[in-house]
CSV table of C-alpha atoms in Angstrom, one decimal:
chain,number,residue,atom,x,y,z
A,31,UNK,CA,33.1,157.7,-164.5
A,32,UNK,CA,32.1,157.1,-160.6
A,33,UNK,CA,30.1,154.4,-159.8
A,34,UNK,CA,26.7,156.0,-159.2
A,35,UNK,CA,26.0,153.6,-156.2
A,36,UNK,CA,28.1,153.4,-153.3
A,37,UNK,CA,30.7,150.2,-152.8
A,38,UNK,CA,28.2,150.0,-149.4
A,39,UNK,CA,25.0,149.4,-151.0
A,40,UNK,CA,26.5,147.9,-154.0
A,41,UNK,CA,27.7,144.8,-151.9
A,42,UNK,CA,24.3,143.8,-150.3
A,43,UNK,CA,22.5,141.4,-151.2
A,44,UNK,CA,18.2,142.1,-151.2
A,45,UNK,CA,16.2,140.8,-148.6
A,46,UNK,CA,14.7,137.3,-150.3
A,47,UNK,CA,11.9,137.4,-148.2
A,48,UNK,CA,11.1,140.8,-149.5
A,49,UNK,CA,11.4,139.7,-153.2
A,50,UNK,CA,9.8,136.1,-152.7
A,51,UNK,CA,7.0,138.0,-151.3
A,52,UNK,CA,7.2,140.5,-155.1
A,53,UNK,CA,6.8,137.3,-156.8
A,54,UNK,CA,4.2,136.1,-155.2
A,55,UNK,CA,2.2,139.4,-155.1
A,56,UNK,CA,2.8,139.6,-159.0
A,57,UNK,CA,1.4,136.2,-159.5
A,58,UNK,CA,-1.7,137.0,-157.0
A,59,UNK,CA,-2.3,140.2,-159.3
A,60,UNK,CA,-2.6,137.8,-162.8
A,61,UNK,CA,-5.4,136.2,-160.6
A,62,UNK,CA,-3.1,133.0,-159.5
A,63,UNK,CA,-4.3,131.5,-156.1
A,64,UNK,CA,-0.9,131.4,-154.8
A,65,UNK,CA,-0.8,130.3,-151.2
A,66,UNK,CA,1.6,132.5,-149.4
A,67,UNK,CA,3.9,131.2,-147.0
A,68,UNK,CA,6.8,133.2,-147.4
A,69,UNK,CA,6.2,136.2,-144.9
A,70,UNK,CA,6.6,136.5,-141.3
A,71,UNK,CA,3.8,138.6,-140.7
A,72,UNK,CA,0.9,137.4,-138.0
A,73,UNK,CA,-2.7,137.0,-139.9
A,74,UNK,CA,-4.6,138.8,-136.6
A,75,UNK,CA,-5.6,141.8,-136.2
A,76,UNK,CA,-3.9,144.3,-134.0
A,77,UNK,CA,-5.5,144.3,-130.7
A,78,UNK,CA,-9.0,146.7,-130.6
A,79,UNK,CA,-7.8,148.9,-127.7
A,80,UNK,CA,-4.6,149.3,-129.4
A,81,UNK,CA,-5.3,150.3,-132.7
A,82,UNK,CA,-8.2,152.6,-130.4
A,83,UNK,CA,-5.0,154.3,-128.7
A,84,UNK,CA,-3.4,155.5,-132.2
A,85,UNK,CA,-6.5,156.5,-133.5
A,86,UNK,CA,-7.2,159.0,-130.8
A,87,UNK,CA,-3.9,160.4,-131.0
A,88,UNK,CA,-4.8,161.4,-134.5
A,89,UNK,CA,-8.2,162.9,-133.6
A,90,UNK,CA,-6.8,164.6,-130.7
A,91,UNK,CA,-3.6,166.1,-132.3
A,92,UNK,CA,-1.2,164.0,-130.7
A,93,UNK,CA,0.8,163.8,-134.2
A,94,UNK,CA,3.6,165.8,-132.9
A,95,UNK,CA,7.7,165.0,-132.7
A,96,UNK,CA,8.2,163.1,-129.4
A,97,UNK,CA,11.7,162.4,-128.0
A,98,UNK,CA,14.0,161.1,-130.6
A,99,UNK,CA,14.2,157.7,-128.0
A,100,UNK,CA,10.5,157.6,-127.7
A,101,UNK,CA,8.0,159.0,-125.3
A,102,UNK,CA,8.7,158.9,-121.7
A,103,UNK,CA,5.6,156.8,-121.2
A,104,UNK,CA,5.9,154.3,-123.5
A,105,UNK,CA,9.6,153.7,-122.6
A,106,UNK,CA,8.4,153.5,-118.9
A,107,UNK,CA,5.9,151.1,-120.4
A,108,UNK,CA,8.6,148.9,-121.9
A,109,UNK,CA,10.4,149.1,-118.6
A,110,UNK,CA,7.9,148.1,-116.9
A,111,UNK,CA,7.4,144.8,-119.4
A,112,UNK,CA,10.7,144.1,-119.1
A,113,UNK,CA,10.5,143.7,-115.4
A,114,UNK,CA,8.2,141.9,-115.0
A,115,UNK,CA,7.6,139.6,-118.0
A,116,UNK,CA,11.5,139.0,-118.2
A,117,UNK,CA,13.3,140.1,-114.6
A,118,UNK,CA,15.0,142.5,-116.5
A,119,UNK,CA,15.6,146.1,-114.9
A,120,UNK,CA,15.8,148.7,-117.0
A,121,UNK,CA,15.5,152.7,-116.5
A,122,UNK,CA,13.4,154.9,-119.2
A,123,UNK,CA,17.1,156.3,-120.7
A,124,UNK,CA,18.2,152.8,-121.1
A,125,UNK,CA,15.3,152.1,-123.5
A,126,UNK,CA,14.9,153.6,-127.1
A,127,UNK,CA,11.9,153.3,-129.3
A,128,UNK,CA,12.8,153.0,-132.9
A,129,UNK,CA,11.1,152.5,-136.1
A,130,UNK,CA,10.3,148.7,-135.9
A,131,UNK,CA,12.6,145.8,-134.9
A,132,UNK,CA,14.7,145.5,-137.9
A,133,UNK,CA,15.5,149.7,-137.2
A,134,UNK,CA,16.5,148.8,-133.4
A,135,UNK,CA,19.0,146.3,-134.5
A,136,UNK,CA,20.1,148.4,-137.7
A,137,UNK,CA,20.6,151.5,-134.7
A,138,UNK,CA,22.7,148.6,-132.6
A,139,UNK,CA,25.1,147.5,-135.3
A,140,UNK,CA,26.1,151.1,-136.9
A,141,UNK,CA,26.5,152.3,-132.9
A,142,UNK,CA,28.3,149.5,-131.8
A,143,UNK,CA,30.9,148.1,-134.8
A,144,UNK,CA,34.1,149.7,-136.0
A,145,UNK,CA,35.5,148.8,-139.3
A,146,UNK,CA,36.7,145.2,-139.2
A,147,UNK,CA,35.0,144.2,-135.7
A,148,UNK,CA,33.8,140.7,-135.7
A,149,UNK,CA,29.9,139.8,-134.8
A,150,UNK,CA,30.1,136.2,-134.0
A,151,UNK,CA,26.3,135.2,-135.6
A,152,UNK,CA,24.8,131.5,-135.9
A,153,UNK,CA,23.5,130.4,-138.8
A,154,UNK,CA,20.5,129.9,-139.6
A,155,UNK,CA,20.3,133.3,-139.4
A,156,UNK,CA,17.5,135.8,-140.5
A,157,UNK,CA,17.9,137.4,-143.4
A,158,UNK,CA,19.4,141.2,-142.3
A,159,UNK,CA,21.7,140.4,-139.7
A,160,UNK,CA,24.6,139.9,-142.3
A,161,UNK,CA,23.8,142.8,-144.4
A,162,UNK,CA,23.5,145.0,-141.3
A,163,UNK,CA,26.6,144.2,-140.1
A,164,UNK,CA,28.2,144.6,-143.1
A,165,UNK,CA,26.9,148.3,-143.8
A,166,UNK,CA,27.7,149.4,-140.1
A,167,UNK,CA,31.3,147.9,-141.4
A,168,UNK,CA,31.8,144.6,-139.1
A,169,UNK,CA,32.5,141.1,-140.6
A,170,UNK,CA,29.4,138.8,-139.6
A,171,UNK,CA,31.6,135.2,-138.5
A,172,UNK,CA,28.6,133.1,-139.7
A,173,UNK,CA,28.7,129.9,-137.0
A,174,UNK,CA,26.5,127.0,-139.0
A,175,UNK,CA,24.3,125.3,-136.2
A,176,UNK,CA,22.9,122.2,-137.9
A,177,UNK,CA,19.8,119.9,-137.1
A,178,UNK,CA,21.7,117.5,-134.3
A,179,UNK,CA,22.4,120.8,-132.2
A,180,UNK,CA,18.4,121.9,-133.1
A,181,UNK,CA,19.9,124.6,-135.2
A,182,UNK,CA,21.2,126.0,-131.9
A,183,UNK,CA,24.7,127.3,-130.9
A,184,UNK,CA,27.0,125.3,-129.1
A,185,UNK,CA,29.3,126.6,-125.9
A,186,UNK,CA,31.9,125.0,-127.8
A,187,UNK,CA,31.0,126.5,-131.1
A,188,UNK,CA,30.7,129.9,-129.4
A,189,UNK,CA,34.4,129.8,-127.9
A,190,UNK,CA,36.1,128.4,-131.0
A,191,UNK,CA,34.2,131.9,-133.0
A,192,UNK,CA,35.5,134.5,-130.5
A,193,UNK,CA,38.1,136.2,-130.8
A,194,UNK,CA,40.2,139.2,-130.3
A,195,UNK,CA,38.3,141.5,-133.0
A,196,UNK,CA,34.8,139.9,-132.0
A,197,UNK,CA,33.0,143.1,-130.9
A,198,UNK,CA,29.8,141.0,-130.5
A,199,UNK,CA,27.4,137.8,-130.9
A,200,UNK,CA,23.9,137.6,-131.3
A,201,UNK,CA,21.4,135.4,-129.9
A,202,UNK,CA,17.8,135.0,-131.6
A,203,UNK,CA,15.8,132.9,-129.4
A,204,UNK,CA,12.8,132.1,-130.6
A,205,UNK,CA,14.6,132.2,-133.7
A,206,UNK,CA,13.7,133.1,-137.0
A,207,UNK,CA,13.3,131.1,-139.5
A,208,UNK,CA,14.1,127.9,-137.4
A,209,UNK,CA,11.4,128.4,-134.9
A,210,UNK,CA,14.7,127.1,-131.9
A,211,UNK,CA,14.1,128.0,-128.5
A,212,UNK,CA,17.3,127.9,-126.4
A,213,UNK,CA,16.3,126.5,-122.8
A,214,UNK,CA,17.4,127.9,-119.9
A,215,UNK,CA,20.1,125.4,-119.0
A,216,UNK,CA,21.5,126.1,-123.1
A,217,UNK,CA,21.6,129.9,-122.5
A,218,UNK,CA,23.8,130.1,-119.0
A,219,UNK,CA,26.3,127.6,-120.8
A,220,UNK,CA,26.4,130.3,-123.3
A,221,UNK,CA,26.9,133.0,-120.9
A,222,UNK,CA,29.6,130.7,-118.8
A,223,UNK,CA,31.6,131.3,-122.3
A,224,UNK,CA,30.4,134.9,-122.5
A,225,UNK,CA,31.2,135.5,-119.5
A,226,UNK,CA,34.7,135.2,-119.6
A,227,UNK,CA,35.2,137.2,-122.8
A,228,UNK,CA,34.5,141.4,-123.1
A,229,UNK,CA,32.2,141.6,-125.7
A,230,UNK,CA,28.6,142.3,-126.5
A,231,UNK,CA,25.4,140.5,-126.7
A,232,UNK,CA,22.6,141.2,-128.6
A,233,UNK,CA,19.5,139.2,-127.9
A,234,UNK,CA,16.8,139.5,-130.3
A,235,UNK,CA,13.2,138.2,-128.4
A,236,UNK,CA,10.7,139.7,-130.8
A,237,UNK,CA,9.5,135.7,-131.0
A,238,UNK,CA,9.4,135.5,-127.3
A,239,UNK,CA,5.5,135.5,-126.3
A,240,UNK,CA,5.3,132.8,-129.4
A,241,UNK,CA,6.4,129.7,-128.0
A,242,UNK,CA,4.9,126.4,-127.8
A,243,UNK,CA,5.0,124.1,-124.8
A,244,UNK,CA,8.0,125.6,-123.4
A,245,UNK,CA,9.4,129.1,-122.1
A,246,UNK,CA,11.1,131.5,-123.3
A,247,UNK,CA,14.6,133.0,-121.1
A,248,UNK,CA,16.5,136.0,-121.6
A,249,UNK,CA,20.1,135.6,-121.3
A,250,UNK,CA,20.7,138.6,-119.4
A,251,UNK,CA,18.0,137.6,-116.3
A,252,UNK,CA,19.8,134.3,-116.8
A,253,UNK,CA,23.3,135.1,-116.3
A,254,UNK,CA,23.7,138.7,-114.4
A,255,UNK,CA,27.4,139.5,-115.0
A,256,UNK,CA,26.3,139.9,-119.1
A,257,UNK,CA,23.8,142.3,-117.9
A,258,UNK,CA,26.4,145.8,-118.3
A,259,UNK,CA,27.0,144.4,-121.7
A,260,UNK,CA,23.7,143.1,-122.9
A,261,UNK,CA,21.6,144.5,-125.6
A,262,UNK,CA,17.7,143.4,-125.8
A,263,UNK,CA,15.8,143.9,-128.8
A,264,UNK,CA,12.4,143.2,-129.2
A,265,UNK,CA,9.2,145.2,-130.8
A,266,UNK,CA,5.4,145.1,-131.4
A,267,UNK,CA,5.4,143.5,-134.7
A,268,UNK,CA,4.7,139.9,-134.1
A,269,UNK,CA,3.6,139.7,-130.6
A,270,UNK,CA,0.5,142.4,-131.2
A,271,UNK,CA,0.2,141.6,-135.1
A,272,UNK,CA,1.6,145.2,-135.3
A,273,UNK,CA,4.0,145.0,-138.4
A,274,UNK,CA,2.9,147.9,-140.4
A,275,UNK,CA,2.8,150.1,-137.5
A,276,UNK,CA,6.9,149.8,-136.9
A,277,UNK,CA,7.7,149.6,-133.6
A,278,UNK,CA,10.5,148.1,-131.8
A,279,UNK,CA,12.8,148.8,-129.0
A,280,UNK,CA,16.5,147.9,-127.5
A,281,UNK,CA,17.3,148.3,-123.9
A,282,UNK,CA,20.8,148.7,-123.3
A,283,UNK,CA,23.5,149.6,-121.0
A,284,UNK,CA,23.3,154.1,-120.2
A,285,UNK,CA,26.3,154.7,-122.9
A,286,UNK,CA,24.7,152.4,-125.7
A,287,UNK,CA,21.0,153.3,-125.3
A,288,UNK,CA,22.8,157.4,-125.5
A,289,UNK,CA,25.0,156.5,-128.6
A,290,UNK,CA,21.8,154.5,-130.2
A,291,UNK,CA,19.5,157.7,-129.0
A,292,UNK,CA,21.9,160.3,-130.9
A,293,UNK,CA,22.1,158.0,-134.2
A,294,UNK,CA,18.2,157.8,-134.0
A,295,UNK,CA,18.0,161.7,-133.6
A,296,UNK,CA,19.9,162.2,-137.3
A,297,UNK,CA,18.6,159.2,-138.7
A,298,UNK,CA,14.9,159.3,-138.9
A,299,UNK,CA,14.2,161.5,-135.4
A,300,UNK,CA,11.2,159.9,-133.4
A,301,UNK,CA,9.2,156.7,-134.1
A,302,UNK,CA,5.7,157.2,-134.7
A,303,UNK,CA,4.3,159.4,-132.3
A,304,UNK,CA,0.7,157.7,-133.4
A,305,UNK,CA,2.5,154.1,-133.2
A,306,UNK,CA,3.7,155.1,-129.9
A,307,UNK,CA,0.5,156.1,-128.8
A,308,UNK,CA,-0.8,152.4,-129.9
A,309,UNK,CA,2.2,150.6,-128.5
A,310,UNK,CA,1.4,151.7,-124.8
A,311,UNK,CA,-1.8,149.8,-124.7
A,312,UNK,CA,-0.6,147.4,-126.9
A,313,UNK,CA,1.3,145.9,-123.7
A,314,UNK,CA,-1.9,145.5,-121.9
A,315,UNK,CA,-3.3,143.7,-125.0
A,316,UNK,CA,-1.8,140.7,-125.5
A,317,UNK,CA,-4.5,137.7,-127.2
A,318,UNK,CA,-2.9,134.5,-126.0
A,319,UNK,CA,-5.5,132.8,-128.2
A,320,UNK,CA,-2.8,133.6,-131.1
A,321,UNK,CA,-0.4,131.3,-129.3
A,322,UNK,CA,-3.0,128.6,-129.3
A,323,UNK,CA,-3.9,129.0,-133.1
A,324,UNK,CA,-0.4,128.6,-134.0
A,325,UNK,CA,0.4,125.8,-131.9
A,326,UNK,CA,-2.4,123.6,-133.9
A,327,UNK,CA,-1.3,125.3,-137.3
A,328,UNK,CA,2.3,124.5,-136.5
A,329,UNK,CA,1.2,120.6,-135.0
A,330,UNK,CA,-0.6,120.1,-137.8
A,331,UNK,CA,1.7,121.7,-140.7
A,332,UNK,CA,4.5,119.4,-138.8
A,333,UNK,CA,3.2,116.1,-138.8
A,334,UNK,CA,2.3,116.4,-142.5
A,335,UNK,CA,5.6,117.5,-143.5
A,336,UNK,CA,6.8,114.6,-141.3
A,337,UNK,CA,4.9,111.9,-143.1
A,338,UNK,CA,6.2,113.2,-146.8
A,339,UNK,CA,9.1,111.3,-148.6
A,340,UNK,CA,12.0,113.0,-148.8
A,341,UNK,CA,11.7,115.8,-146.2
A,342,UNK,CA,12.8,116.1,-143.0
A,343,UNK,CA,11.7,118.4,-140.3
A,344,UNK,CA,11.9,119.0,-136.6
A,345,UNK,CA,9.3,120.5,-134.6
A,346,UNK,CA,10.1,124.1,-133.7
A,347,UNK,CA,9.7,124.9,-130.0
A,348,UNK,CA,8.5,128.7,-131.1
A,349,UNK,CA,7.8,131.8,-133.5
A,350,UNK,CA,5.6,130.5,-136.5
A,351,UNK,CA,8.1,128.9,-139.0
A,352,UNK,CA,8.7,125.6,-139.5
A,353,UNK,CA,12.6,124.6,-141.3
A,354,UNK,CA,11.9,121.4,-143.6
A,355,UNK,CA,15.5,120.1,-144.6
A,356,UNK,CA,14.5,119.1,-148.2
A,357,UNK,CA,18.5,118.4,-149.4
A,358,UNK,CA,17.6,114.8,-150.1
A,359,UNK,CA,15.2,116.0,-153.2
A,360,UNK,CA,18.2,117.5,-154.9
A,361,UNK,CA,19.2,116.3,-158.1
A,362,UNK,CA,15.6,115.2,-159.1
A,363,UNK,CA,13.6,117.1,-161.6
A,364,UNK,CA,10.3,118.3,-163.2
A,365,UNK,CA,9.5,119.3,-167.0
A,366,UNK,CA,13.3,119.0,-167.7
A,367,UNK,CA,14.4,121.3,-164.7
A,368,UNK,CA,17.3,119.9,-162.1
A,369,UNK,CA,16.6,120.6,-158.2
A,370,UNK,CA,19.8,121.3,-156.9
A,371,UNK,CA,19.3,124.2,-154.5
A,372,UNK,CA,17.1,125.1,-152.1
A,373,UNK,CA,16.1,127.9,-154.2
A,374,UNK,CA,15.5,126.1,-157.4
A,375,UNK,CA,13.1,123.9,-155.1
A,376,UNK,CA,11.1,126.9,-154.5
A,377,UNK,CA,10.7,128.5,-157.7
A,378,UNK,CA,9.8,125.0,-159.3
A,379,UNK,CA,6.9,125.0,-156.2
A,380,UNK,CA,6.0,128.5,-156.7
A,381,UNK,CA,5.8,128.4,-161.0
A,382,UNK,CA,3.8,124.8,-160.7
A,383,UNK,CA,2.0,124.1,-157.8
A,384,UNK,CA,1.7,128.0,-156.6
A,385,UNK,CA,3.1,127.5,-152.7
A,386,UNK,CA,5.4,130.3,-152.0
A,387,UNK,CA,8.7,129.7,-149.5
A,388,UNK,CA,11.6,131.2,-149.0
A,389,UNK,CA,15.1,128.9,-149.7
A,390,UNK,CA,17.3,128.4,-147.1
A,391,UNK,CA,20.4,130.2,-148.6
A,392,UNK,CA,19.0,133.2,-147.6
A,393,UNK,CA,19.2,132.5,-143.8
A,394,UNK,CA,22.6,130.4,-144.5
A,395,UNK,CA,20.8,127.2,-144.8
A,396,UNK,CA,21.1,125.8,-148.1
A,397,UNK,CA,19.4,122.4,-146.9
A,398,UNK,CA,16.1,124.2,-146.1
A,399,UNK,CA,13.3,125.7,-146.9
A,400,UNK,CA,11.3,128.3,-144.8
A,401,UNK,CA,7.4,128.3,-144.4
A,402,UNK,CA,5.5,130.2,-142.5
A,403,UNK,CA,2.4,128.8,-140.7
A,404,UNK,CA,0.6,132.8,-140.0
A,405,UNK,CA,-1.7,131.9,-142.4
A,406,UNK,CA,-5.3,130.4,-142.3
A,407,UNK,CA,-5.7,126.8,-141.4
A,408,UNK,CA,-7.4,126.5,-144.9
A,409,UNK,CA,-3.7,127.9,-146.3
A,410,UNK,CA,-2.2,125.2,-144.6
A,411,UNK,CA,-3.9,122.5,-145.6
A,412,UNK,CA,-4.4,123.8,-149.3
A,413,UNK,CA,-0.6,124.2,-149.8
A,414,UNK,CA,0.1,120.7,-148.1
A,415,UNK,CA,-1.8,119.3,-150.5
A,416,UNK,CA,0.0,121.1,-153.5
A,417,UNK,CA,3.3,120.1,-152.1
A,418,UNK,CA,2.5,116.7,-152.0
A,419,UNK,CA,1.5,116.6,-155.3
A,420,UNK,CA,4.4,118.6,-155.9
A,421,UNK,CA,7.0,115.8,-154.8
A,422,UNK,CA,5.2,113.0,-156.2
A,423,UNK,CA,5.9,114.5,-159.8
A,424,UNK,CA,9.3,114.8,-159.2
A,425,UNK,CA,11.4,111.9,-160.6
């Protein structure tokens, strides 16, 4: 007989974040106080005037189709945004709306890669950029970028990955789950390499208006001759606590942001005409007192990490993750069970001391463990505590 599942779907892998989170939800539901730090998901509340906007396109009966690239004011919206906030000029048909973040870049893979192109991507990575790659039929040339380098790309790295199939690289700055910020002067030696090779670049900035101390580039305001082959992702998710509403964007040279339009159209049509609605005066409604909230989470969560035996970790420059390398724990063990991966460290912490992360194989970082910090102070400081008592048991 057939295999019921397609060879496609078959050969991915489940997002871990996605079933860390299951775990933890299960546990939470047999009344387990489980502090949660697995899930990139802001703790605020979607801006008033926002969430306002999407309930009075309900009331009003503005629940109907719009464009399958999104409604002519919201893209002007975006463009707008994009001047501005990034010195990025974009027309309305160079924008498209889609159904979150993670649906913008899914759009950008299955418009852009033939069977067998290369996307050059740096590890760590987040957690759908191989699989997406793979499904749109591309080969993701994973690029590990370890602590001395910040968990950033190198120029040289970069140039030794290209080549001739490479249909693209991407570039997440802030970057998930590292929390790296490329600095300006580290993104044009990027695009000096870029520059001299034809192939794409897509820049996911969903992370950009979280960053800490520092500021956040684009590449293609950076370095002008990528511009006709630059692809900008970014969305309302994190940046407007707006995750459950799903809405992201890419802006993208004419042809791309048409081929992306007319998958959109037979995929799943419009985006949210409601979320749309909300996403408008979302961009107006940006609480920079987030930013501040997570800087003293994140200083605090950092230093504490610091001062524990056997972890290292580097203060991330933005998003709300920080990326303890924990590889000097393996081989020690609790109640008869080894540590010798990143995951087994995190189900050990989850079963005994109820402090949910996510292991580092799953962003290609087998050294690491993710946690989030877009949870209450009181979180934080709970789940430091079970962690040190966590290690301290370990022998």
């Amino acid at each position: 007989m057939h295999h019921r599942i397609s060879s496609r779907v078959r050969n991915i892998t489940p997002s871990a974040t996605m079933s860390v989170d299951a775990k933890t939800k299960a546990l939470l539901k047999e009344g387990k106080p489980v502090v949660n730090m697995s899930v990139g998901e802001p703790d605020f509340d979607t801006p008033v005037p926002a969430s306002f906007a999407g309930i009075q396109a309900i009331t009003e009966g503005n629940t109907r189709y719009t464009a399958a690239a999104g409604t002519l004011e919201l893209r002007k919206a975006i463009a707008s945004k994009l001047m501005v906030e990034n010195g990025l000029q974009y027309t309305p048909e160079q924008i498209v709306v889609s159904s979150g973040g993670k649906h913008a870049l899914f759009n950008i893979f299955l418009a852009i890669c033939d069977d067998g192109d290369e996307v050059v991507l740096p590890a760590p990575y987040w957690v759908s950029y191989p699989e997406q790659i793979r499904l749109a039929g591309g080969v993701p040339v994973v690029v590990s970028c370890g602590e001395q380098s910040g968990y950033k790309l190198t120029p040289e790295q970069l140039e030794a990955a290209i080549t001739p199939k490479t249909k693209a690289v991407v570039i997440n700055s802030p970057n998930n789950p590292t929390g790296a910020v490329y600095s300006e002067a580290e993104l044009r030696a990027l695009g000096e390499v870029l520059s001299r090779y034809d192939v794409y670049v897509v820049t996911d900035e969903i992370y950009e208006r979280l960053v800490y101390n520092t500021r956040h580039h684009s590449i293609a305001a950076l370095v002008p001759e990528l511009r006709s082959r630059t692809i900008v992702v970014n969305g309302f998710s994190k940046a407007f606590a707006m995750t459950g509403w799903r809405l992201g964007y890419t802006a993208a040279p004419v042809d791309v942001a048409k081929a992306i339009s007319s998958l959109q159209s037979h995929g799943t049509g419009s985006p949210s005409t409601i979320s749309q609605a909300a996403g408008v005066v979302a961009l107006q409604s940006f609480q920079p007192e987030m930013v501040e909230e997570f800087q003293r989470r994140r200083d605090y969560l950092v230093r504490e990490l610091q001062s524990m035996p056997g972890v290292r970790c580097l203060t991330p420059d933005g998003a709300f993750y920080v990326f303890p390398d924990i590889s000097e724990l393996f081989g020690k063990e609790l109640e008869g069970k080894v540590i010798s991966s990143a995951t087994d460290f995190c189900e050990l912490l989850l079963e005994q001391d109820l402090v949910a992360a996510v292991p580092g194989e799953a962003f290609g970082a087998p050294n690491n463990i993710r946690l989030s910090y877009a949870t209450s102070f009181e979180n934080i400081g709970t789940a430091v505590q079970r962690i040190r008592q966590f290690l301290s048991r370990l022998s």
